[in-house]
Amino acid sequence: MEHFVITINGPWYEFFYNISFWLALVILIAEGIFRKFPLIKWILILVFIRMLFIIGSKIVHLPPHDFMSFIDGNKLPDIHQQSFLGALIFGGTGIIVSKYLFRFKHNISDSFAFVLPVALAIMRIGCFGAGCCHGKISNLPWAVSYPVNTLPHYHQFQENLISYTDFVSLPVHPVQLYEIAGLIAVILLLFKFRKTLRIQGNLLMLSVALIFIVRFITEFFRDIQAHTFLGEKIWFFTTTQIVILPSACILLYIIRKREHGFSKVKEGIATEESPMYTFFILLFLTFVFARFKSWFVLSEIIFIYAVLSFSSVILVIQIINQFSFSRYRWQYISMFILPFILMSQTMPVQKNDSTLTTKFKTIRIGFASGNFDNYYSIGRGEGCDRVSNTEYFKQKYYVAGAGIEFNRQQGNNQVNFGFNGIFGEQHETRISDNYESDNTIFDINPYASFETNWGGAGAGIHAGKLAFIYENKNEDGSGFPESGTKLVNFYPQFYLRVGPRRWFYADYHFADNFPSALPGFKQQIGVGSGLGSRNGTNLRFGYSLNDFYYVSGYFPIKNKFVVQPVFLWGPSQILDPYSTTAKTNYQFSLGLGYRFDYKEEYTKKWK
C-alpha cells in the first residue's frame, strides 16, 4: 500500500510556530482594545505570559544539577527540546498570577480560552511537517512516511526497523493531524458553552481540560520515542497520560462546583496605578527576559525588546505629566535607564576587530511632521517698565526626505558622510488676525561625522529654501512682529557627543536630524545610551526648542535595516480659552534606512 511521504521538514515547525505566536498576539491585543483594557498593562501582561510559556516549555528539561548551577548565577544551559505540558502549566500560572501582580481588575483568563487551542492547532501543522511528535508505525491508508534527517526516520533506524539504504521511514500515524482535529472540536465545544458558563475563568479551565483530554486520546497513537518529557510507559499508559487525565478531571470538578455555587460578580473597572508601580513591573519583566534570553528565538527577542522599549517611553511621558511640578521628576525619569541596560544584554552583539575595516552604504527615506506654536516679542524698557508688542503664531509643517550615507567602520571608530534632500510645506497662522502664510521648503544637505568610543563630532551645511522657527524670541526695538518664521538659503549643521556611546553619553544636535532638522528640530540637547550593544543601537532623552521634550532612537535590525524615530512633546504657548491649562503640542519624525554593499578588509589600526 502506498503512503503519503512528507518531503519538507525543518522550516515547517519554525514557520508555523511564529504564525501561531503572532496570530494569538494580534487577537489578544485586538480584544484588549475592544474591551478598553489599559493598553500598556495589557501588553505587559501578554509579554509576561509569553515569557512564562517559553520558559515552562524548556525548564522541565533542565537537569537538577544544571538548574542549581543556574540558580548560583552561571550561564543558562542551551535547551532545544520543548514540552507542551510544561509550557501549558507555566503559561496558565502566568494568566492567574498576572491578574494580581499587575492589579488588573478586568477578567483576562477567558480571553485565552479560544486563543490557546487555535495557537496549538497551528503549531501542530508545523509539527506534522517537521516530523516531531510523530506517531506509531501504522499501515492505515492515511499513514505517512518521512525522509532522512527527520525524527521518525532517525528513531526507526536506531531501533533497526529500517537500514541506511531506506530513504523514507516506515509509515506512521499522523498523530499531529489527530490532535488538530481534536483541537478544532475543543473550539466548537467552547463556542457551545461560552454563554452557559457564568463564572469568570471557567471557560479557560474548560479549554485546558478539553485540551488535556484530546492529548490523552492522541497519546495512544504517539510513538514513545517522540516524547521529550514524561514519555515513560507505565502499564497501558504513558506518564503524560497519568498526569493529564487526573488534571482534566480536577478542572472539570472545579468548574462544576463553581457553577453550582454561582453568584453574579460584576466585572471591575481597571483603574490606572501609579506609573512608578508599572515601572517596577517593567523592571521585573526586563530582569526575567535578560536572565532567560538564550531560550528565546530572534523574532521573540525583537518583539519583547520592542514592546518593553515602547512601554518605557510611554511610562516616561506619564511620569513627566504626573510629576511635572515635582523637584524629583528627573530622578524618576533617570531610573528608566535600568531596564534599557538590562535589555541590552539580550541583543546579539558582534565584537569589533580593530584590524578589520568594514565599509557599507546606507540609503534612507523619511518624513517629519509638526503642529505647535511660538511667539515673537519686540519691546523697550526693563522689568515692570518694559512695553512689548507680542504676536503668537501657530506652526504646521510636513516634509519628506531621502539620502545616501557612506560608512567606514574600524573597531570602535566610524566615519560617516553623505547627502540628504528634503521637500515639504510649512504653514503659519498669526493668531491676532488669523493671517496665514505658506512656504514651500527644500534642502540639499551634505554632512560628515566621526565617531569614537568616548566621543563624536559632525558638521554639515543646509542649502536651499529653508524655514526655521524662532524660539519664543524677545528682542529690543519697536513695531509689531510679522512672522514667527525666518526664511534663509543657508544654515549650519553641528553635532557633538561626549561619553561612551555603548553605555551613557551626553550630546548636542544643532540642525542635525534626519530627514529634516528644519523647521521644527533645530536644537536638541540630552543624554542617551547605546544599551550595551555594539551595532549602533541607542536611545536618547532630552530637551528641544520652545520647551519641548523629546525621545529618539536609532535601531539597526539584523545589521541591514535601520529605524530612526523622534518624538517631541511640549506645552502650547497659547492657553485654551475653555481651560486653565495649556494644550500639548507634538512633533514626530521617522527615518528608515537600508544598509548594503558591505566590504571588509584587514588594515592597520587607525591613529
Coordinates of C-alpha atoms in Angstrom, one line a residue:
M1 CA 0.0 0.0 0.0
E2 CA 1.4 3.4 -1.0
H3 CA 1.6 6.0 1.7
F4 CA 2.0 9.8 1.6
V5 CA 5.6 10.9 2.0
I6 CA 6.4 14.2 3.7
T7 CA 9.3 15.8 1.8
I8 CA 9.6 19.2 3.6
N9 CA 10.7 19.1 7.3
G10 CA 12.8 21.6 9.3
P11 CA 11.4 25.0 8.4
W12 CA 7.8 23.9 8.8
Y13 CA 7.9 24.0 12.6
E14 CA 9.6 27.4 13.0
F15 CA 7.3 29.0 10.4
F16 CA 4.0 27.8 12.0
Y17 CA 5.4 28.4 15.5
N18 CA 5.9 32.0 14.6
I19 CA 2.5 32.2 12.8
S20 CA 0.7 30.9 15.9
F21 CA 2.6 33.4 18.1
W22 CA 1.8 36.5 16.1
L23 CA -1.8 35.4 15.4
A24 CA -2.5 34.9 19.1
L25 CA -0.9 38.2 19.9
V26 CA -2.9 40.1 17.4
I27 CA -6.2 38.5 18.6
L28 CA -5.4 39.3 22.2
I29 CA -4.3 42.9 21.6
A30 CA -7.4 43.5 19.5
E31 CA -9.6 42.1 22.3
G32 CA -7.9 44.3 24.8
I33 CA -8.6 47.4 22.6
F34 CA -12.2 46.3 22.1
R35 CA -12.8 45.8 25.8
K36 CA -11.0 49.0 26.6
F37 CA -8.2 47.5 28.7
P38 CA -5.4 49.8 29.9
L39 CA -3.2 49.1 26.9
I40 CA 0.3 49.3 28.4
K41 CA -0.7 47.0 31.3
W42 CA -2.4 44.6 28.9
I43 CA 0.6 44.4 26.6
L44 CA 3.0 43.8 29.6
I45 CA 0.7 41.0 30.8
L46 CA 0.9 39.3 27.4
V47 CA 4.7 39.6 27.4
F48 CA 4.8 38.1 30.9
I49 CA 2.6 35.2 30.0
R50 CA 4.5 34.6 26.8
M51 CA 7.8 34.5 28.6
L52 CA 6.5 32.0 31.2
F53 CA 5.1 29.9 28.3
I54 CA 8.5 29.7 26.7
I55 CA 10.4 29.2 30.0
G56 CA 8.0 26.5 31.1
S57 CA 8.4 24.6 27.8
K58 CA 12.1 24.3 28.4
I59 CA 12.8 24.4 32.1
V60 CA 11.2 21.0 32.7
H61 CA 14.1 19.6 30.6
L62 CA 16.7 21.2 32.8
P63 CA 18.6 18.6 34.9
P64 CA 18.7 19.2 38.6
H65 CA 22.5 19.9 38.7
D66 CA 22.2 22.4 35.8
F67 CA 19.3 24.1 37.5
M68 CA 21.2 24.6 40.7
S69 CA 24.2 25.9 38.7
F70 CA 21.8 28.4 37.0
I71 CA 20.5 29.5 40.4
D72 CA 24.1 30.1 41.5
G73 CA 24.4 32.6 38.7
N74 CA 26.1 30.6 36.0
K75 CA 25.1 30.6 32.3
L76 CA 21.8 29.1 31.4
P77 CA 22.3 25.8 29.5
D78 CA 21.1 25.6 25.9
I79 CA 17.9 23.5 25.6
H80 CA 16.4 22.7 22.2
Q81 CA 13.6 20.4 23.4
Q82 CA 10.2 21.9 24.2
S83 CA 7.4 20.4 26.4
F84 CA 3.8 21.2 25.6
L85 CA 2.8 20.3 29.2
G86 CA 5.5 22.5 30.8
A87 CA 4.5 25.4 28.6
L88 CA 0.8 25.0 29.5
I89 CA 1.5 24.8 33.2
F90 CA 3.7 27.8 33.3
G91 CA 1.6 29.9 30.9
G92 CA -1.6 29.0 32.8
T93 CA 0.1 30.0 36.1
G94 CA 1.1 33.3 34.4
I95 CA -2.5 34.0 33.5
I96 CA -3.6 33.6 37.1
V97 CA -0.6 35.4 38.7
S98 CA -0.6 38.4 36.3
K99 CA -4.1 39.5 37.3
Y100 CA -2.9 40.1 40.8
L101 CA 0.7 41.1 40.0
F102 CA -0.5 43.8 37.7
R103 CA -3.5 44.7 39.8
F104 CA -5.7 44.2 36.8
K105 CA -9.4 44.4 37.6
H106 CA -10.8 43.0 34.3
N107 CA -11.4 39.4 33.6
I108 CA -8.5 38.3 31.5
S109 CA -8.5 34.5 31.9
D110 CA -11.3 33.8 29.5
S111 CA -9.6 35.9 26.8
F112 CA -7.1 33.0 26.4
A113 CA -9.8 30.3 26.2
F114 CA -10.1 30.3 22.4
V115 CA -6.6 31.6 21.6
L116 CA -4.9 28.6 23.3
P117 CA -6.4 25.8 21.1
V118 CA -6.2 27.9 18.0
A119 CA -2.4 28.6 18.5
L120 CA -1.7 24.9 19.4
A121 CA -3.5 23.7 16.3
I122 CA -1.4 26.0 14.1
M123 CA 1.8 24.8 15.9
R124 CA 0.8 21.2 15.2
I125 CA 0.7 21.9 11.5
G126 CA 4.4 22.7 11.8
C127 CA 5.0 19.5 13.9
F128 CA 3.3 17.5 11.2
G129 CA 5.6 18.9 8.5
A130 CA 8.8 18.6 10.6
G131 CA 8.0 15.1 11.8
C132 CA 8.4 15.8 15.5
C133 CA 5.7 14.4 17.9
H134 CA 5.3 11.6 15.4
G135 CA 3.0 8.6 15.7
K136 CA 3.5 4.8 15.9
I137 CA 4.0 2.7 12.9
S138 CA 0.8 2.0 11.0
N139 CA -0.5 0.5 7.8
L140 CA -3.6 2.6 7.7
P141 CA -4.3 4.3 4.3
W142 CA -3.7 7.8 5.7
A143 CA -0.4 6.9 7.4
V144 CA 2.6 9.0 6.3
S145 CA 6.3 8.4 5.8
Y146 CA 9.2 10.8 6.5
P147 CA 12.5 11.2 4.7
V148 CA 16.1 11.1 6.1
N149 CA 17.1 13.6 8.7
T150 CA 13.7 13.6 10.4
L151 CA 12.8 12.1 13.8
P152 CA 10.6 9.2 12.6
H153 CA 13.4 8.1 10.2
Y154 CA 16.1 8.5 12.9
H155 CA 14.2 6.7 15.6
Q156 CA 13.3 3.7 13.3
F157 CA 16.9 3.5 12.2
Q158 CA 18.1 3.5 15.8
E159 CA 15.7 0.6 16.6
N160 CA 16.9 -1.3 13.5
L161 CA 13.5 -1.2 11.9
I162 CA 15.0 0.3 8.7
S163 CA 18.5 0.3 7.2
Y164 CA 20.8 3.1 5.9
T165 CA 19.5 2.2 2.3
D166 CA 16.0 3.2 3.2
F167 CA 15.4 6.8 2.3
V168 CA 12.0 7.1 3.9
S169 CA 10.6 5.8 7.2
L170 CA 8.0 3.2 7.7
P171 CA 4.5 4.8 7.6
V172 CA 3.3 6.2 11.0
H173 CA 0.1 7.6 12.4
P174 CA -0.3 11.3 11.5
V175 CA -0.9 11.9 15.2
Q176 CA -0.4 15.7 14.8
L177 CA -3.4 15.8 12.5
Y178 CA -5.4 13.7 15.0
E179 CA -4.6 16.4 17.6
I180 CA -5.5 19.2 15.2
A181 CA -8.9 17.6 14.7
G182 CA -9.3 17.3 18.5
L183 CA -8.4 21.0 19.0
I184 CA -11.0 22.0 16.4
A185 CA -13.6 20.0 18.4
V186 CA -12.4 21.9 21.5
I187 CA -13.0 25.2 19.8
L188 CA -16.5 24.1 18.8
L189 CA -17.3 23.0 22.3
L190 CA -16.1 26.3 23.7
F191 CA -18.4 28.2 21.4
K192 CA -21.3 26.0 22.7
F193 CA -20.5 26.6 26.4
R194 CA -19.3 30.2 26.2
K195 CA -22.7 31.6 27.3
T196 CA -23.6 28.7 29.6
L197 CA -20.6 29.1 31.9
R198 CA -21.3 32.0 34.2
I199 CA -18.1 32.3 36.4
Q200 CA -15.1 34.1 35.2
G201 CA -12.2 31.7 34.5
N202 CA -14.4 28.7 33.9
L203 CA -14.2 28.9 30.1
L204 CA -10.4 28.9 30.3
M205 CA -10.4 25.9 32.7
L206 CA -12.8 24.1 30.3
S207 CA -10.4 24.9 27.4
V208 CA -7.4 23.4 29.2
A209 CA -9.4 20.4 30.4
L210 CA -10.6 19.6 26.9
I211 CA -7.0 20.1 25.5
F212 CA -5.8 17.6 28.1
I213 CA -8.5 15.1 27.1
V214 CA -7.5 15.4 23.4
R215 CA -3.9 14.9 24.3
F216 CA -4.8 11.9 26.5
I217 CA -6.5 10.2 23.5
T218 CA -3.8 11.0 20.9
E219 CA -1.1 9.7 23.3
F220 CA -2.3 6.1 22.4
F221 CA -1.2 6.7 18.8
R222 CA 2.0 8.6 19.6
D223 CA 5.4 6.8 19.4
I224 CA 7.1 6.5 22.8
Q225 CA 10.4 7.8 21.2
A226 CA 8.7 11.1 20.2
H227 CA 8.4 12.3 23.8
T228 CA 10.8 14.8 25.2
F229 CA 9.3 14.8 28.6
L230 CA 7.0 12.3 30.6
G231 CA 7.2 9.7 27.9
E232 CA 7.9 6.6 30.0
K233 CA 5.5 3.7 29.8
I234 CA 3.6 2.5 32.9
W235 CA 1.3 -0.4 32.1
F236 CA -1.0 0.8 29.3
F237 CA -0.4 4.5 29.8
T238 CA 2.5 7.0 29.4
T239 CA 3.4 9.2 32.3
T240 CA 2.0 12.1 30.3
Q241 CA -1.4 10.4 30.3
I242 CA -1.1 9.6 34.1
V243 CA -0.5 13.3 34.8
I244 CA -3.1 15.0 32.4
L245 CA -6.1 12.8 32.9
P246 CA -6.5 13.4 36.7
S247 CA -5.7 17.1 36.0
A248 CA -8.5 17.3 33.4
C249 CA -10.9 15.6 35.9
I250 CA -9.9 18.0 38.7
L251 CA -10.5 21.0 36.4
L252 CA -13.9 19.7 35.4
Y253 CA -14.8 19.1 39.0
I254 CA -13.8 22.7 39.9
I255 CA -15.9 24.1 37.1
R256 CA -18.9 22.1 38.3
K257 CA -18.5 23.3 41.9
R258 CA -18.0 26.9 40.9
E259 CA -21.0 26.9 38.6
H260 CA -23.2 25.2 41.3
G261 CA -22.3 27.9 43.8
F262 CA -22.7 30.7 41.2
S263 CA -23.4 34.3 42.4
K264 CA -23.3 37.2 40.0
V265 CA -20.0 39.1 40.2
K266 CA -19.7 42.4 38.4
E267 CA -16.5 42.8 36.4
G268 CA -14.4 45.5 37.9
I269 CA -13.2 48.6 36.1
A270 CA -9.5 48.7 35.7
T271 CA -8.0 51.7 37.4
E272 CA -4.6 53.1 36.4
E273 CA -2.0 52.5 39.0
S274 CA 0.9 55.0 39.5
P275 CA 3.3 54.9 36.6
M276 CA 6.0 54.1 39.1
Y277 CA 4.3 50.8 40.1
T278 CA 4.1 49.8 36.5
F279 CA 7.8 50.8 36.1
F280 CA 8.8 48.3 38.8
I281 CA 6.7 45.6 37.0
L282 CA 8.5 46.6 33.8
L283 CA 11.9 46.3 35.6
F284 CA 10.9 42.8 36.9
L285 CA 9.9 41.6 33.3
T286 CA 13.2 43.0 31.9
F287 CA 15.2 41.1 34.5
V288 CA 13.5 37.8 33.7
F289 CA 13.9 38.5 30.0
A290 CA 17.6 39.2 30.3
R291 CA 18.1 36.1 32.5
F292 CA 16.4 33.6 30.1
K293 CA 17.4 35.3 26.9
S294 CA 19.1 32.2 25.4
W295 CA 15.8 30.3 25.4
F296 CA 14.1 32.9 23.1
V297 CA 14.3 32.8 19.3
L298 CA 15.3 36.0 17.4
S299 CA 11.7 37.0 16.5
E300 CA 10.6 36.8 20.1
I301 CA 13.7 38.8 21.3
I302 CA 12.9 41.6 18.8
F303 CA 9.2 41.6 19.8
I304 CA 9.8 41.7 23.5
Y305 CA 12.6 44.2 23.2
A306 CA 10.4 46.5 21.1
V307 CA 7.4 46.1 23.5
L308 CA 9.4 46.8 26.6
S309 CA 11.1 49.8 25.0
F310 CA 7.7 51.2 23.8
S311 CA 6.3 50.7 27.3
S312 CA 9.2 52.5 28.8
V313 CA 8.8 55.5 26.6
I314 CA 5.1 55.7 27.4
L315 CA 5.8 55.5 31.1
V316 CA 8.4 58.3 30.8
I317 CA 5.7 60.5 29.3
Q318 CA 3.2 59.6 32.0
I319 CA 5.8 60.3 34.8
I320 CA 6.7 63.6 33.2
N321 CA 3.0 64.6 33.2
Q322 CA 2.3 63.2 36.7
F323 CA 5.4 64.7 38.3
S324 CA 5.7 67.8 36.2
F325 CA 5.8 70.0 39.3
S326 CA 7.9 67.7 41.4
R327 CA 11.5 68.5 42.1
Y328 CA 12.4 64.8 41.7
R329 CA 10.9 64.2 38.3
W330 CA 14.3 63.9 36.6
Q331 CA 15.4 61.4 39.2
Y332 CA 12.3 59.3 38.4
I333 CA 12.9 59.5 34.7
S334 CA 16.6 58.6 35.1
M335 CA 15.6 55.3 36.6
F336 CA 14.4 54.2 33.2
I337 CA 18.0 53.7 32.1
L338 CA 18.0 50.5 34.2
P339 CA 15.6 48.4 32.1
F340 CA 17.3 49.5 28.9
I341 CA 20.7 48.4 30.2
L342 CA 19.2 45.0 31.2
M343 CA 17.5 44.7 27.8
S344 CA 20.8 45.5 26.0
Q345 CA 22.1 42.2 27.3
T346 CA 19.6 40.3 25.2
M347 CA 20.6 42.0 21.9
P348 CA 23.0 39.9 19.7
V349 CA 26.3 41.7 19.6
Q350 CA 29.4 41.3 17.5
K351 CA 32.9 42.0 18.7
N352 CA 34.7 44.7 16.8
D353 CA 38.1 43.7 15.3
S354 CA 40.4 46.7 15.4
T355 CA 42.2 45.4 12.3
L356 CA 39.1 44.8 10.3
T357 CA 37.6 47.7 8.3
T358 CA 34.0 47.4 7.2
K359 CA 32.6 49.7 4.5
F360 CA 29.0 49.9 3.6
K361 CA 26.4 52.3 2.3
T362 CA 23.0 53.3 3.7
I363 CA 20.1 54.7 1.8
R364 CA 17.4 56.4 3.8
I365 CA 13.9 57.8 3.4
G366 CA 11.8 59.5 6.0
F367 CA 9.2 62.1 6.9
A368 CA 8.6 64.6 9.6
S369 CA 5.5 66.5 10.8
G370 CA 4.7 69.0 13.5
N371 CA 1.9 71.1 14.9
F372 CA 3.0 73.6 17.5
D373 CA 3.2 77.3 18.3
N374 CA 5.6 80.1 19.2
Y375 CA 5.7 83.8 19.9
Y376 CA 7.8 86.8 18.9
S377 CA 8.1 89.8 21.2
I378 CA 9.5 93.3 20.4
G379 CA 9.7 95.9 23.2
R380 CA 11.5 98.6 25.1
G381 CA 12.4 99.0 28.7
E382 CA 13.3 96.8 31.6
G383 CA 11.3 94.9 34.2
C384 CA 7.9 96.4 35.0
D385 CA 8.6 99.4 32.8
R386 CA 9.0 97.2 29.6
V387 CA 6.4 97.7 26.9
S388 CA 6.2 94.9 24.3
N389 CA 4.3 94.0 21.2
T390 CA 3.9 90.2 21.1
E391 CA 2.5 88.1 18.4
Y392 CA 1.6 84.4 18.7
F393 CA 1.9 82.0 15.8
K394 CA 0.6 78.5 15.0
Q395 CA 3.0 76.4 13.0
K396 CA 2.4 73.3 10.9
Y397 CA 4.7 71.5 8.5
Y398 CA 5.1 68.3 6.5
V399 CA 8.3 67.3 4.9
A400 CA 9.7 64.2 3.3
G401 CA 13.3 63.4 2.6
A402 CA 15.8 60.9 1.2
G403 CA 19.5 60.5 1.4
I404 CA 22.6 58.2 1.0
E405 CA 25.3 57.8 3.6
F406 CA 28.8 56.2 3.2
N407 CA 30.1 54.4 6.2
R408 CA 33.6 53.2 7.2
Q409 CA 34.0 51.4 10.5
Q410 CA 37.1 50.0 12.2
G411 CA 36.9 48.8 15.8
N412 CA 35.1 51.4 17.8
N413 CA 35.8 54.2 15.3
Q414 CA 33.5 55.1 12.4
V415 CA 33.4 57.8 9.7
N416 CA 30.2 58.7 8.1
F417 CA 29.4 61.2 5.3
G418 CA 26.5 61.7 2.9
F419 CA 23.9 63.8 1.3
N420 CA 20.2 64.4 2.2
G421 CA 17.5 66.1 0.3
I422 CA 14.1 67.2 1.6
F423 CA 10.9 68.8 0.2
G424 CA 7.8 69.9 2.1
E425 CA 5.4 72.6 3.1
Q426 CA 5.4 74.9 6.1
H427 CA 2.2 76.8 7.2
E428 CA 1.9 79.6 9.7
T429 CA -1.1 81.3 11.2
R430 CA -0.8 84.6 13.1
I431 CA -3.2 84.5 16.0
S432 CA -4.1 88.2 16.3
D433 CA -5.7 88.4 12.8
N434 CA -5.7 84.8 11.5
Y435 CA -3.3 85.8 8.7
E436 CA -2.0 82.7 7.0
S437 CA 1.2 82.2 5.0
D438 CA 2.6 79.1 3.3
N439 CA 6.2 78.3 2.4
T440 CA 7.4 75.6 0.1
I441 CA 10.7 74.4 1.5
F442 CA 13.5 72.3 0.0
D443 CA 17.0 71.5 1.2
I444 CA 20.3 69.9 0.0
N445 CA 22.3 68.8 2.9
P446 CA 25.9 67.4 2.7
Y447 CA 27.4 66.4 6.0
A448 CA 30.2 64.3 7.7
S449 CA 30.8 62.9 11.2
F450 CA 33.4 61.0 13.1
E451 CA 32.6 58.6 16.0
T452 CA 34.9 57.0 18.6
N453 CA 34.0 55.1 21.7
W454 CA 34.3 58.1 24.0
G455 CA 33.2 61.0 21.8
G456 CA 31.9 62.1 18.4
A457 CA 31.5 65.2 16.3
G458 CA 30.0 66.1 13.0
A459 CA 29.2 69.1 10.8
G460 CA 27.3 70.0 7.6
I461 CA 25.5 72.7 5.7
H462 CA 21.9 73.1 4.6
A463 CA 21.3 74.9 1.3
G464 CA 18.0 75.7 -0.5
K465 CA 14.8 77.4 0.6
L466 CA 14.7 76.9 4.3
A467 CA 12.5 77.9 7.2
F468 CA 13.3 77.8 10.8
I469 CA 11.1 78.8 13.7
Y470 CA 12.0 81.4 16.3
E471 CA 12.5 80.1 19.8
N472 CA 10.0 82.3 21.6
K473 CA 12.0 85.3 20.7
N474 CA 12.3 88.5 22.8
E475 CA 14.2 91.5 21.4
D476 CA 14.6 95.2 21.9
G477 CA 13.0 97.5 19.3
S478 CA 9.7 98.9 18.1
G479 CA 7.0 97.7 15.8
F480 CA 4.9 94.5 15.6
P481 CA 6.4 91.1 14.6
E482 CA 5.1 90.0 11.3
S483 CA 6.1 86.3 11.4
G484 CA 7.5 83.7 13.8
T485 CA 9.4 82.1 11.0
K486 CA 12.6 83.2 9.2
L487 CA 13.4 82.1 5.6
V488 CA 17.0 81.6 4.7
N489 CA 19.1 80.0 1.9
F490 CA 21.9 78.5 4.0
Y491 CA 22.0 77.2 7.6
P492 CA 24.9 75.4 9.5
Q493 CA 24.7 71.9 11.0
F494 CA 26.7 70.7 14.0
Y495 CA 26.8 67.7 16.3
L496 CA 28.9 66.8 19.5
R497 CA 28.8 63.8 21.8
V498 CA 30.8 63.2 25.0
G499 CA 30.8 59.8 26.7
P500 CA 30.9 56.1 25.8
R501 CA 28.1 55.6 23.3
R502 CA 27.6 51.9 24.4
W503 CA 26.6 52.9 27.9
F504 CA 25.9 56.6 28.7
Y505 CA 26.6 59.9 27.0
A506 CA 25.5 63.5 26.6
D507 CA 25.1 65.1 23.2
Y508 CA 24.1 68.3 21.4
H509 CA 22.5 68.5 17.9
F510 CA 22.1 71.8 16.1
A511 CA 20.1 71.5 12.8
D512 CA 21.1 67.8 12.8
N513 CA 18.2 65.4 12.3
F514 CA 17.1 63.1 9.5
P515 CA 15.1 63.5 7.4
S516 CA 14.8 67.2 8.3
A517 CA 16.1 69.4 11.1
L518 CA 14.2 72.4 9.8
P519 CA 11.7 73.9 10.6
G520 CA 11.0 72.1 13.9
F521 CA 14.0 70.0 15.0
K522 CA 16.6 72.8 15.2
Q523 CA 18.2 72.1 18.6
Q524 CA 18.3 69.1 20.8
I525 CA 20.3 68.6 24.0
G526 CA 20.1 65.4 26.0
V527 CA 21.5 62.1 27.3
G528 CA 21.4 58.7 25.8
S529 CA 22.6 55.1 26.0
G530 CA 23.7 52.5 23.5
L531 CA 22.0 49.9 25.7
G532 CA 25.3 47.9 25.8
S533 CA 25.1 46.9 22.1
R534 CA 27.9 47.3 19.6
N535 CA 25.7 47.6 16.5
G536 CA 24.9 51.3 16.9
T537 CA 21.7 51.0 18.8
N538 CA 20.9 54.0 21.0
L539 CA 18.1 55.7 22.8
R540 CA 18.1 59.4 23.8
F541 CA 16.0 61.7 26.0
G542 CA 16.3 65.4 26.3
Y543 CA 15.2 69.0 25.7
S544 CA 14.5 70.8 22.5
L545 CA 13.4 74.3 21.4
N546 CA 10.2 76.0 22.7
D547 CA 10.0 73.9 25.9
F548 CA 9.8 70.6 24.0
Y549 CA 11.0 67.3 25.5
Y550 CA 12.0 64.5 23.1
V551 CA 12.8 60.8 22.9
S552 CA 14.6 59.4 19.9
G553 CA 16.2 56.2 18.9
Y554 CA 18.5 54.5 16.4
F555 CA 17.7 50.8 16.0
P556 CA 19.6 48.6 13.5
I557 CA 17.8 45.3 12.6
K558 CA 19.9 42.4 11.6
N559 CA 22.6 44.9 10.6
K560 CA 20.6 45.6 7.4
F561 CA 17.7 47.9 8.3
V562 CA 17.7 51.0 10.4
V563 CA 14.8 52.7 12.2
Q564 CA 15.2 56.3 13.4
P565 CA 12.1 57.6 15.3
V566 CA 12.0 61.0 17.1
F567 CA 9.0 62.2 19.2
L568 CA 8.7 65.6 20.7
W569 CA 6.0 67.0 23.0
G570 CA 5.6 70.2 25.0
P571 CA 3.1 72.7 26.3
S572 CA 1.4 75.2 24.0
Q573 CA 2.2 78.9 24.4
I574 CA -1.4 79.7 23.8
L575 CA -3.9 79.0 26.5
D576 CA -7.2 77.3 25.6
P577 CA -10.0 79.8 26.4
Y578 CA -12.1 77.0 27.8
S579 CA -9.4 75.7 30.1
T580 CA -6.8 77.0 32.6
T581 CA -4.1 74.6 31.3
A582 CA -2.2 74.7 28.0
K583 CA -2.6 72.1 25.3
T584 CA 0.2 69.7 24.4
N585 CA 1.9 70.2 21.1
Y586 CA 3.6 67.3 19.2
Q587 CA 6.2 66.8 16.5
F588 CA 7.2 63.4 15.0
S589 CA 10.0 62.3 12.7
L590 CA 10.7 58.8 11.3
G591 CA 13.6 57.7 9.2
L592 CA 14.0 54.2 7.6
G593 CA 17.4 53.0 6.2
Y594 CA 18.8 50.1 4.4
R595 CA 22.5 49.1 4.6
F596 CA 24.1 47.4 1.6
D597 CA 27.3 46.9 -0.4
Y598 CA 29.3 45.5 2.6
K599 CA 33.0 45.2 2.0
E600 CA 35.6 44.1 4.6
E601 CA 39.4 44.4 4.6
Y602 CA 42.1 44.0 7.1
T603 CA 44.2 47.1 7.6
K604 CA 46.4 48.8 10.2
K605 CA 44.8 50.4 13.2
W606 CA 43.6 54.0 12.8
K607 CA 45.8 56.6 14.5

